[in-house]
Amino acid sequence: MAQYKVAWLTGASSGLGEAAARRLAADGTVVCISARSEDKLRAIAADFSNIHVYPADVTDADVLTEIAADIEKTHGPIDLALFCAGTWFPGSIEDMKIHNFHKTFDINVNGVANALAAVLPYMLERKSGHISWISSVAGYGGLPDSMSYGASKSALITMAEGLRPELAAKGIDVTVINPGFVKTELTAKNKFPMPFLMELDEAGDAMMKGLKTRKFEVTFPWQLVWILKFLNILPYPLYFWLVRKATMKS
Ligand SMILES: NC(=O)c1ccc[n+]([C@@H]2O[C@H](COP(=O)([O-])OP(=O)(O)OC[C@H]3O[C@@H](n4cnc5c(N)ncnc54)[C@H](OP(=O)(O)O)[C@@H]3O)[C@@H](O)[C@H]2O)c1
């Protein structure tokens, strides 16, 4: 029997979100998928009778509220809300573009808050449910060329840390997913070496295996995770020295 009856996923038109949607649908969950690219969502839904398409831009809070209400009415109580929508603009500080900074926060942080606000009232009323979103190991601490992305992902980790105990008292589990590098459209634009780069299939399996335990943090691959976790407990001078060495920044 499927662990979840009804799931709502954002950012499910490609990459990790699509991988999660396909795995949940194969398990027998009714999966409602959102993203901006309706054509891609429809192509995924064409492979399953239990995937339903709800196109949306996560920066539009009103649309997300309408979608959550529609899913609850049409398909029943959402017991998994998995927010995968995210963006990343590569580039160094020399060509900082302020609108890209704002866009990163609008999609990565406010987009999650918008979706959370849409689904939370239903789960609070039922005193049950599982809420999860994808942050990143880039959120563990500041890294060069990643100011806006890293900060947006740190915010997502902090939000989840605060919510986990708060919502546990109300019967709702919170899980933050912190992947390292995974081969997707998002990382295809990267021109720098990506240590321990994972295939999407492997990452999708690791994500779903971890998610189903309902633990707080799901993270992979362990090699990059432990290097970065270790770096972030070091004193700042040592941290900056090692980061400069690793990234060749002077
Ligand atoms: N790949 C990695 O190495 C890696 C590592 C750590 C964390 N992550 C995180 O994993 C998540 C998924 O990324 P991915 O690697 O799977 O990349 P991806 O294939 O590019 O997927 C990004 C998803 O977000 C959706 N999206 C972007 N902007 C949106 C918006 N305004 N409204 C609604 N949906 C939007 C995209 O769909 P549309 O364009 O159709 O809207 C797409 O479905 C992101 O949060 C990313 O930061 C990825």
Short mmCIF file of C-alpha atoms and ligand atoms in Angstrom, two decimals:
data_model
loop_
_atom_site.label_atom_id
_atom_site.label_comp_id
_atom_site.label_asym_id
_atom_site.label_seq_id
_atom_site.Cartn_x
_atom_site.Cartn_y
_atom_site.Cartn_z
CA MET A 1 0.00 0.00 0.00
CA ALA A 2 1.23 3.50 -0.81
CA GLN A 3 2.70 5.39 2.16
CA TYR A 4 1.00 8.60 1.00
CA LYS A 5 -2.54 8.81 -0.41
CA VAL A 6 -2.34 12.29 -1.97
CA ALA A 7 0.82 14.29 -2.65
CA TRP A 8 1.31 17.80 -4.00
CA LEU A 9 4.65 18.63 -5.55
CA THR A 10 5.97 21.94 -6.85
CA GLY A 11 8.87 22.07 -9.30
CA ALA A 12 7.81 18.71 -10.66
CA SER A 13 8.24 19.38 -14.40
CA SER A 14 11.87 18.18 -14.44
CA GLY A 15 14.81 17.01 -12.36
CA LEU A 16 14.37 15.97 -8.73
CA GLY A 17 10.70 17.00 -8.60
CA GLU A 18 9.85 14.90 -11.64
CA ALA A 19 11.86 11.98 -10.21
CA ALA A 20 9.89 12.20 -6.95
CA ALA A 21 6.54 12.47 -8.80
CA ARG A 22 7.26 9.40 -10.90
CA ARG A 23 8.36 7.35 -7.87
CA LEU A 24 5.33 8.36 -5.78
CA ALA A 25 2.94 7.62 -8.66
CA ALA A 26 4.55 4.22 -9.21
CA ASP A 27 3.90 3.52 -5.48
CA GLY A 28 0.18 4.22 -6.00
CA THR A 29 0.00 7.75 -4.52
CA VAL A 30 -2.32 10.24 -6.23
CA VAL A 31 0.23 12.86 -7.30
CA CYS A 32 -0.64 16.47 -8.12
CA ILE A 33 2.20 18.24 -9.91
CA SER A 34 2.89 21.95 -10.29
CA ALA A 35 5.45 24.00 -12.23
CA ARG A 36 5.27 26.69 -14.93
CA SER A 37 5.84 24.39 -17.94
CA GLU A 38 2.41 22.87 -18.52
CA ASP A 39 3.62 20.91 -21.57
CA LYS A 40 6.27 19.12 -19.51
CA LEU A 41 3.80 18.40 -16.70
CA ARG A 42 1.31 16.93 -19.19
CA ALA A 43 4.01 14.73 -20.74
CA ILE A 44 4.79 13.27 -17.28
CA ALA A 45 1.09 12.82 -16.46
CA ALA A 46 0.58 10.97 -19.76
CA ASP A 47 2.64 8.08 -18.32
CA PHE A 48 0.38 7.60 -15.25
CA SER A 49 -3.35 7.58 -14.55
CA ASN A 50 -2.74 8.88 -11.00
CA ILE A 51 -0.79 12.05 -11.85
CA HIS A 52 -2.78 15.29 -12.13
CA VAL A 53 -1.50 18.57 -13.54
CA TYR A 54 -1.78 21.91 -11.74
CA PRO A 55 0.35 24.49 -13.59
CA ALA A 56 1.57 27.32 -11.36
CA ASP A 57 4.30 29.83 -10.76
CA VAL A 58 5.30 29.48 -7.10
CA THR A 59 5.72 33.24 -6.79
CA ASP A 60 1.92 33.56 -7.10
CA ALA A 61 0.59 32.86 -3.59
CA ASP A 62 -3.08 33.18 -4.61
CA VAL A 63 -2.79 30.54 -7.34
CA LEU A 64 -1.12 28.13 -4.91
CA THR A 65 -3.91 28.67 -2.38
CA GLU A 66 -6.49 27.87 -5.08
CA ILE A 67 -4.57 24.76 -6.14
CA ALA A 68 -4.31 23.38 -2.59
CA ALA A 69 -8.06 23.92 -2.13
CA ASP A 70 -8.83 22.24 -5.46
CA ILE A 71 -6.65 19.22 -4.68
CA GLU A 72 -8.24 18.79 -1.24
CA LYS A 73 -11.73 18.97 -2.77
CA THR A 74 -11.08 16.80 -5.82
CA HIS A 75 -8.57 14.20 -4.62
CA GLY A 76 -8.83 14.28 -0.82
CA PRO A 77 -6.51 15.30 2.02
CA ILE A 78 -2.95 16.13 0.97
CA ASP A 79 -0.74 14.00 3.21
CA LEU A 80 2.58 14.86 1.51
CA ALA A 81 3.51 18.38 0.37
CA LEU A 82 6.91 18.33 -1.35
CA PHE A 83 8.26 21.65 -2.59
CA CYS A 84 11.02 21.22 -5.18
CA ALA A 85 10.75 24.42 -7.25
CA GLY A 86 14.05 26.26 -7.29
CA THR A 87 16.39 28.25 -9.44
CA TRP A 88 20.07 29.13 -9.63
CA PHE A 89 21.86 31.86 -11.55
CA PRO A 90 25.56 31.10 -11.90
CA GLY A 91 27.94 34.04 -11.90
CA SER A 92 30.61 35.73 -9.87
CA ILE A 93 30.17 38.84 -7.74
CA GLU A 94 31.84 40.95 -10.49
CA ASP A 95 28.71 40.66 -12.61
CA MET A 96 26.16 40.65 -9.81
CA LYS A 97 22.66 41.21 -11.18
CA ILE A 98 20.29 42.44 -8.51
CA HIS A 99 17.16 41.19 -10.30
CA ASN A 100 18.63 37.67 -10.28
CA PHE A 101 19.22 38.00 -6.54
CA HIS A 102 15.59 39.02 -6.01
CA LYS A 103 14.33 36.27 -8.33
CA THR A 104 16.33 33.64 -6.45
CA PHE A 105 14.69 34.63 -3.17
CA ASP A 106 11.24 35.01 -4.75
CA ILE A 107 11.31 31.47 -6.14
CA ASN A 108 13.49 29.56 -3.68
CA VAL A 109 12.34 31.09 -0.38
CA ASN A 110 9.05 32.94 -0.94
CA GLY A 111 7.91 30.19 -3.32
CA VAL A 112 8.23 27.64 -0.53
CA ALA A 113 6.55 29.98 1.97
CA ASN A 114 3.66 30.53 -0.49
CA ALA A 115 3.13 26.79 -0.95
CA LEU A 116 3.48 26.15 2.79
CA ALA A 117 0.86 28.79 3.58
CA ALA A 118 -1.48 27.17 1.04
CA VAL A 119 -1.34 23.67 2.48
CA LEU A 120 -0.69 24.21 6.19
CA PRO A 121 -4.24 25.14 7.30
CA TYR A 122 -5.56 21.77 6.06
CA MET A 123 -2.84 19.79 7.81
CA LEU A 124 -3.21 21.80 11.03
CA GLU A 125 -6.92 21.12 11.06
CA ARG A 126 -6.32 17.39 10.61
CA LYS A 127 -3.27 17.35 12.92
CA SER A 128 -1.42 15.17 10.41
CA GLY A 129 0.70 15.36 7.28
CA HIS A 130 4.26 15.51 5.99
CA ILE A 131 5.79 18.72 4.64
CA SER A 132 9.13 18.72 2.90
CA TRP A 133 11.20 20.97 0.67
CA ILE A 134 14.46 20.79 -1.20
CA SER A 135 17.20 23.02 0.13
CA SER A 136 20.84 22.14 -0.63
CA VAL A 137 24.19 21.40 0.96
CA ALA A 138 25.01 24.89 -0.42
CA GLY A 139 22.90 26.16 2.48
CA TYR A 140 25.25 24.77 5.16
CA GLY A 141 27.57 27.79 4.88
CA GLY A 142 28.71 30.52 2.51
CA LEU A 143 30.56 29.45 -0.64
CA PRO A 144 32.10 31.62 -3.40
CA ASP A 145 29.95 32.48 -6.45
CA SER A 146 26.87 31.32 -4.59
CA MET A 147 25.81 34.34 -2.56
CA SER A 148 22.11 34.46 -3.42
CA TYR A 149 21.58 30.73 -4.00
CA GLY A 150 23.49 29.75 -0.84
CA ALA A 151 21.67 32.32 1.27
CA SER A 152 18.28 31.22 -0.10
CA LYS A 153 19.07 27.60 0.73
CA SER A 154 20.32 28.53 4.24
CA ALA A 155 16.99 30.26 4.77
CA LEU A 156 15.15 27.08 3.78
CA ILE A 157 17.17 25.00 6.26
CA THR A 158 16.53 27.53 9.05
CA MET A 159 12.81 27.62 8.24
CA ALA A 160 12.63 23.83 8.44
CA GLU A 161 14.63 23.74 11.71
CA GLY A 162 12.16 26.12 13.30
CA LEU A 163 9.10 24.37 11.94
CA ARG A 164 10.06 20.79 12.80
CA PRO A 165 9.54 21.07 16.59
CA GLU A 166 6.68 23.54 16.21
CA LEU A 167 4.71 21.28 13.88
CA ALA A 168 5.70 18.01 15.61
CA ALA A 169 3.54 19.19 18.50
CA LYS A 170 0.65 19.40 16.03
CA GLY A 171 1.18 15.97 14.44
CA ILE A 172 2.89 17.20 11.26
CA ASP A 173 6.36 16.04 10.16
CA VAL A 174 8.86 18.38 8.47
CA THR A 175 11.75 17.14 6.36
CA VAL A 176 14.44 19.19 4.64
CA ILE A 177 16.19 17.59 1.66
CA ASN A 178 19.78 18.73 1.14
CA PRO A 179 21.27 17.27 -2.04
CA GLY A 180 24.81 17.75 -3.26
CA PHE A 181 25.35 17.96 -7.03
CA VAL A 182 22.83 16.05 -9.17
CA LYS A 183 22.73 15.93 -12.97
CA THR A 184 19.66 18.03 -13.86
CA GLU A 185 18.81 21.05 -16.03
CA LEU A 186 19.80 23.24 -13.08
CA THR A 187 23.39 21.97 -12.93
CA ALA A 188 23.80 21.56 -16.72
CA LYS A 189 24.76 25.26 -16.88
CA ASN A 190 27.61 24.85 -14.37
CA LYS A 191 31.07 25.31 -15.84
CA PHE A 192 32.98 24.40 -12.66
CA PRO A 193 33.87 20.88 -11.47
CA MET A 194 31.06 19.32 -9.42
CA PRO A 195 32.51 16.86 -6.89
CA PHE A 196 30.58 13.61 -6.32
CA LEU A 197 28.06 14.54 -9.04
CA MET A 198 25.13 12.09 -8.84
CA GLU A 199 22.96 10.66 -11.60
CA LEU A 200 19.33 11.78 -11.31
CA ASP A 201 18.01 8.21 -10.90
CA GLU A 202 20.30 7.51 -7.96
CA ALA A 203 19.48 10.86 -6.34
CA GLY A 204 15.73 10.30 -6.86
CA ASP A 205 15.97 6.91 -5.11
CA ALA A 206 17.99 8.36 -2.21
CA MET A 207 15.56 11.25 -1.83
CA MET A 208 12.46 9.05 -1.70
CA LYS A 209 14.07 6.45 0.59
CA GLY A 210 14.99 9.18 3.07
CA LEU A 211 11.71 11.05 2.77
CA LYS A 212 9.67 7.96 3.65
CA THR A 213 11.48 7.65 7.02
CA ARG A 214 10.05 11.11 7.85
CA LYS A 215 13.34 12.06 9.53
CA PHE A 216 14.39 15.72 9.67
CA GLU A 217 17.22 15.83 7.14
CA VAL A 218 17.62 13.78 3.96
CA THR A 219 20.98 14.37 2.38
CA PHE A 220 23.25 12.86 -0.27
CA PRO A 221 25.90 12.03 -1.44
CA TRP A 222 27.45 11.36 1.97
CA GLN A 223 31.02 12.24 0.85
CA LEU A 224 30.21 15.88 -0.05
CA VAL A 225 27.79 16.19 2.85
CA TRP A 226 30.38 15.23 5.45
CA ILE A 227 33.12 17.39 3.90
CA LEU A 228 30.83 20.43 4.03
CA LYS A 229 29.42 19.63 7.49
CA PHE A 230 33.00 19.33 8.79
CA LEU A 231 34.10 22.59 7.11
CA ASN A 232 31.23 24.39 8.78
CA ILE A 233 32.27 23.47 12.33
CA LEU A 234 35.77 24.92 11.80
CA PRO A 235 36.83 28.39 13.02
CA TYR A 236 36.34 31.04 10.30
CA PRO A 237 40.06 31.59 9.44
CA LEU A 238 40.52 27.86 8.79
CA TYR A 239 37.18 27.65 6.96
CA PHE A 240 38.09 30.53 4.61
CA TRP A 241 41.58 29.14 3.99
CA LEU A 242 40.22 25.71 3.03
CA VAL A 243 37.42 27.17 0.91
CA ARG A 244 39.90 29.39 -0.96
CA LYS A 245 42.17 26.40 -1.53
CA ALA A 246 39.30 24.24 -2.78
CA THR A 247 37.80 26.88 -5.05
CA MET A 248 41.10 28.53 -6.13
CA LYS A 249 39.84 31.94 -4.98
CA SER A 250 42.64 34.29 -3.95
N1 LIG B 1 20.57 19.51 -9.13
C1 LIG B 1 21.30 19.75 -8.06
O1 LIG B 1 22.52 19.49 -8.03
C2 LIG B 1 20.66 20.31 -6.82
C3 LIG B 1 21.40 20.32 -5.66
C4 LIG B 1 20.83 20.84 -4.49
C5 LIG B 1 19.52 21.33 -4.52
N2 LIG B 1 18.84 21.32 -5.69
C6 LIG B 1 17.48 21.86 -5.65
O2 LIG B 1 16.60 20.88 -6.14
C7 LIG B 1 15.41 21.52 -6.63
C8 LIG B 1 15.09 20.96 -8.01
O3 LIG B 1 16.12 21.33 -8.89
P1 LIG B 1 16.63 20.38 -10.06
O4 LIG B 1 18.08 20.21 -9.88
O5 LIG B 1 15.75 19.19 -10.18
O6 LIG B 1 16.49 21.36 -11.31
P2 LIG B 1 15.42 21.51 -12.48
O7 LIG B 1 15.33 20.25 -13.26
O8 LIG B 1 15.80 22.76 -13.16
O9 LIG B 1 14.04 21.70 -11.70
C9 LIG B 1 13.61 22.92 -11.19
C10 LIG B 1 12.10 22.86 -11.08
O10 LIG B 1 11.64 24.07 -10.50
C11 LIG B 1 10.60 24.57 -11.30
N3 LIG B 1 10.50 26.01 -11.16
C12 LIG B 1 11.47 26.94 -11.34
N4 LIG B 1 10.99 28.17 -11.15
C13 LIG B 1 9.65 28.03 -10.85
C14 LIG B 1 8.60 28.91 -10.56
N5 LIG B 1 8.77 30.25 -10.55
N6 LIG B 1 7.37 28.41 -10.30
C15 LIG B 1 7.16 27.07 -10.33
N7 LIG B 1 8.12 26.18 -10.58
C16 LIG B 1 9.35 26.65 -10.85
C17 LIG B 1 10.95 24.14 -12.72
O11 LIG B 1 9.80 24.09 -13.55
P3 LIG B 1 9.33 25.23 -14.57
O12 LIG B 1 10.56 25.86 -15.17
O13 LIG B 1 8.50 24.46 -15.51
O14 LIG B 1 8.53 26.19 -13.76
C18 LIG B 1 11.44 22.73 -12.44
O15 LIG B 1 10.33 21.86 -12.35
C19 LIG B 1 15.72 23.02 -6.64
O16 LIG B 1 15.15 23.61 -5.49
C20 LIG B 1 17.24 23.07 -6.54
O17 LIG B 1 17.71 24.25 -5.96
C21 LIG B 1 19.36 20.82 -6.84
#
